[in-house]
C-alpha atoms as a PDB file:
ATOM      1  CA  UNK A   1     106.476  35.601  74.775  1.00  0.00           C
ATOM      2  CA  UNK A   2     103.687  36.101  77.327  1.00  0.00           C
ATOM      3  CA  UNK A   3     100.466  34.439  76.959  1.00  0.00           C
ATOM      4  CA  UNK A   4      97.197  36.631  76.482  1.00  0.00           C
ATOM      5  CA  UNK A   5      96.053  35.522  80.014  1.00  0.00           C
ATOM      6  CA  UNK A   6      99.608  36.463  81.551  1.00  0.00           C
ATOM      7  CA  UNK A   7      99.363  39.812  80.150  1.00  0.00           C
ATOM      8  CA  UNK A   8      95.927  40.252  81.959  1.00  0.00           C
ATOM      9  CA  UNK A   9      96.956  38.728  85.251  1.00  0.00           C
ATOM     10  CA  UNK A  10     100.070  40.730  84.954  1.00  0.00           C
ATOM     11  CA  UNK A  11      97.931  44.158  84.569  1.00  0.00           C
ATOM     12  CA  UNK A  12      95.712  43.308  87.140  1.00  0.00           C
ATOM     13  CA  UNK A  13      98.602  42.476  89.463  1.00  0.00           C
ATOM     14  CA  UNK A  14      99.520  45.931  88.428  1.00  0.00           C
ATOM     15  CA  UNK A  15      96.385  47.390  88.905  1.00  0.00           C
ATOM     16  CA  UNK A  16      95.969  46.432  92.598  1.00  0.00           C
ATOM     17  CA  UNK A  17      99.117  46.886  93.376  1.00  0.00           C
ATOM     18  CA  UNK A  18      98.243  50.795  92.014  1.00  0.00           C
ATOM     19  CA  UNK A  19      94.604  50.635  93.925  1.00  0.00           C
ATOM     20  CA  UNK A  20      96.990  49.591  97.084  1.00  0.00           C
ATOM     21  CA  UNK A  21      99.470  52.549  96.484  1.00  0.00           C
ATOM     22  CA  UNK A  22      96.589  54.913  95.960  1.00  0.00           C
ATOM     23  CA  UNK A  23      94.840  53.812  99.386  1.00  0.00           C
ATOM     24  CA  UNK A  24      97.873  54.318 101.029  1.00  0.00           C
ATOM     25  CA  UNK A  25      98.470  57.704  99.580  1.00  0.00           C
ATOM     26  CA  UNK A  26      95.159  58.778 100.606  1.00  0.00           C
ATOM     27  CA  UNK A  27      95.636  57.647 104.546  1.00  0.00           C
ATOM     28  CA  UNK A  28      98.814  59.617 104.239  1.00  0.00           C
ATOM     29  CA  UNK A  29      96.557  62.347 103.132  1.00  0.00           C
ATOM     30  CA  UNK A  30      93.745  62.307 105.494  1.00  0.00           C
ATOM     31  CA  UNK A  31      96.461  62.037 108.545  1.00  0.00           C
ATOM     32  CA  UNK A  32      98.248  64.765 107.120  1.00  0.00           C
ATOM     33  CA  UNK A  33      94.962  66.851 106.810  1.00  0.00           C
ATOM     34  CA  UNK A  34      93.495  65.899 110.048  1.00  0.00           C
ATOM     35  CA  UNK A  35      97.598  66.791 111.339  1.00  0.00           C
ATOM     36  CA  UNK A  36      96.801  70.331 109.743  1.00  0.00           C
ATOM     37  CA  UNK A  37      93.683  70.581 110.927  1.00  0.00           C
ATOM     38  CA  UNK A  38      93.937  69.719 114.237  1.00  0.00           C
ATOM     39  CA  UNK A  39      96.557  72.532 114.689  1.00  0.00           C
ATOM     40  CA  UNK A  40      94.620  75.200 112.758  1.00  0.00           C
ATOM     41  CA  UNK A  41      92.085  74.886 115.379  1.00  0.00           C
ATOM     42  CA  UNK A  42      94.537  75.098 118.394  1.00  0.00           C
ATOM     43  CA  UNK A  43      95.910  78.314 116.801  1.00  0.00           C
ATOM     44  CA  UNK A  44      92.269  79.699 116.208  1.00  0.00           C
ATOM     45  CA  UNK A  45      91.451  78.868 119.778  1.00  0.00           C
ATOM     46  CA  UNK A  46      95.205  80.341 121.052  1.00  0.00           C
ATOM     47  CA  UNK A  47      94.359  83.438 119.071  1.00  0.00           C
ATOM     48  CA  UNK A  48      90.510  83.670 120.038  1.00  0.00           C
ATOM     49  CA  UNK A  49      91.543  83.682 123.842  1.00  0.00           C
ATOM     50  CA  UNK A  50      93.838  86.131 122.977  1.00  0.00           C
ATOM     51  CA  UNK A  51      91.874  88.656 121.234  1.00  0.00           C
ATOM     52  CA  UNK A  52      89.524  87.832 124.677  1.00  0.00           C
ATOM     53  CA  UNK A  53      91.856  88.460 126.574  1.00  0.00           C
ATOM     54  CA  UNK A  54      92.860  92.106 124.711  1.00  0.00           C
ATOM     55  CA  UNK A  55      89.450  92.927 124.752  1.00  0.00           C
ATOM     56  CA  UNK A  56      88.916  92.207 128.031  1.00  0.00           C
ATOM     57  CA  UNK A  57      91.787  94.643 129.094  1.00  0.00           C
ATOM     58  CA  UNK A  58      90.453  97.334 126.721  1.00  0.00           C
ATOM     59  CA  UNK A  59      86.834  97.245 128.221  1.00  0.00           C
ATOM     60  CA  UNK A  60      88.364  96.966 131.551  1.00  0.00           C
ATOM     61  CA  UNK A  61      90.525 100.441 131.154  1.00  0.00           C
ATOM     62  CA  UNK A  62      87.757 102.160 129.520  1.00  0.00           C
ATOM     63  CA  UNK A  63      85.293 101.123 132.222  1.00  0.00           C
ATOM     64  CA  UNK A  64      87.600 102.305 134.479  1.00  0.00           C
ATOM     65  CA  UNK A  65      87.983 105.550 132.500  1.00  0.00           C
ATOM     66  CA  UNK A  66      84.667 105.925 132.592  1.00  0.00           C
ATOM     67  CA  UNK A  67      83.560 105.139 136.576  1.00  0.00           C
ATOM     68  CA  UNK A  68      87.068 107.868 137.088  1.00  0.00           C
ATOM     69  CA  UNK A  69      84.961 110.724 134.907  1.00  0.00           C
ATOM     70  CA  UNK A  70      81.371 109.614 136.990  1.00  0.00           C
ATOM     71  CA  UNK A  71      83.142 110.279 140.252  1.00  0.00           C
ATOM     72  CA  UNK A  72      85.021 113.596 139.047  1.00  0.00           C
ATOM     73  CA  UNK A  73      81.263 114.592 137.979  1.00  0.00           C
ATOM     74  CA  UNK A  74      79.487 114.064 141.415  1.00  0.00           C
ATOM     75  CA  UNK A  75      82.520 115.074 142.849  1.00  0.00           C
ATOM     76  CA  UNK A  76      81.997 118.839 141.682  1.00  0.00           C
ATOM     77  CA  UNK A  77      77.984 118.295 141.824  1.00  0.00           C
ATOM     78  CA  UNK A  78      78.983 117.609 145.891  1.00  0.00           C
ATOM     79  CA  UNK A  79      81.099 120.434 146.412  1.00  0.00           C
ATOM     80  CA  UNK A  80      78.815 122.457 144.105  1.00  0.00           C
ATOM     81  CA  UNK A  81      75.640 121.482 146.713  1.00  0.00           C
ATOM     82  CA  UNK A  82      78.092 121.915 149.732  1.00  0.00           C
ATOM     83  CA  UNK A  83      79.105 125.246 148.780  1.00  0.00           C
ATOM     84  CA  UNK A  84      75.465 126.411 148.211  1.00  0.00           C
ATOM     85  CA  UNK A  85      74.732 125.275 152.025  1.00  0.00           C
ATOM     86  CA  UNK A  86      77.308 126.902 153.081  1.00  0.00           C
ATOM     87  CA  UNK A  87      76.083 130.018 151.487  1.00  0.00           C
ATOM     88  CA  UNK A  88      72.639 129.296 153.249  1.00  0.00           C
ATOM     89  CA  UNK A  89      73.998 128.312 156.637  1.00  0.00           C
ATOM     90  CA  UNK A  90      74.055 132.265 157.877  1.00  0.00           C
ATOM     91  CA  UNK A  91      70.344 132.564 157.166  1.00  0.00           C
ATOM     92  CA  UNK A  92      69.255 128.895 158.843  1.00  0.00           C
ATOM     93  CA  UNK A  93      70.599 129.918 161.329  1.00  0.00           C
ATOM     94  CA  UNK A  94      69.602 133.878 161.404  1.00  0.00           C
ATOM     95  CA  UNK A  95      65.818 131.915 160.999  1.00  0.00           C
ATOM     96  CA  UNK A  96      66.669 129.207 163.675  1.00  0.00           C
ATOM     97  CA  UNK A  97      67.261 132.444 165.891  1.00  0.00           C
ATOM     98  CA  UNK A  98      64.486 134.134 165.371  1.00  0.00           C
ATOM     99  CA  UNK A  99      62.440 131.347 165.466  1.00  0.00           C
ATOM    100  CA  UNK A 100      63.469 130.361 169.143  1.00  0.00           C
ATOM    101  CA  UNK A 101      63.393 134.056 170.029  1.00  0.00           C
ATOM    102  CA  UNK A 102      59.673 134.019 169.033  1.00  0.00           C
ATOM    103  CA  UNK A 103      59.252 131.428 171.725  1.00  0.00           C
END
């Protein structure tokens, strides 16, 4: 039969050997969570460049959109102001006339 003092050496024994297990288990852990974490973020930042990117796009075509309807706009506002001078070139030039007939 053990001795009282074998029993305790024995449990410590035990005991480290559980403190040693328990470190161990907790670097497997932490490399396991920093494994995990480390490609969360890569994922984030793959995804965050790609919703950039889609945005980007989006803007672009609606800018686009937008600078196509601008130019329709002063497109008709130009013919609109070149129609009216045509309509006014018969009498600049009926008062160009009669101006240099004056003379």
């Amino acid at each position: 039969m053990p001795t009282l003092i074998e029993t305790i050496r024995s449990a410590e024994e035990r005991a480290a050997a559980i403190r040693r297990e328990a470190a161990a288990d907790a670097r497997d852990v932490v490399a396991d969570a920093r494994l995990n974490y480390d490609a969360a973020i890569n994922r984030a930042n793959e995804d965050g460049k790609a919703l950039l990117v889609s945005a980007r796009e989006q803007s672009e075509y609606e800018g686009g959109e937008e600078a196509r309807r601008i130019v329709a706009r002063y497109e008709r506002e130009a013919q609109e102001l070149c129609a009216d001078a045509r309509g006014n070139t018969d009498a600049a030039v009926a008062y160009i006339l009669e101006r240099l007939s004056d003379i």
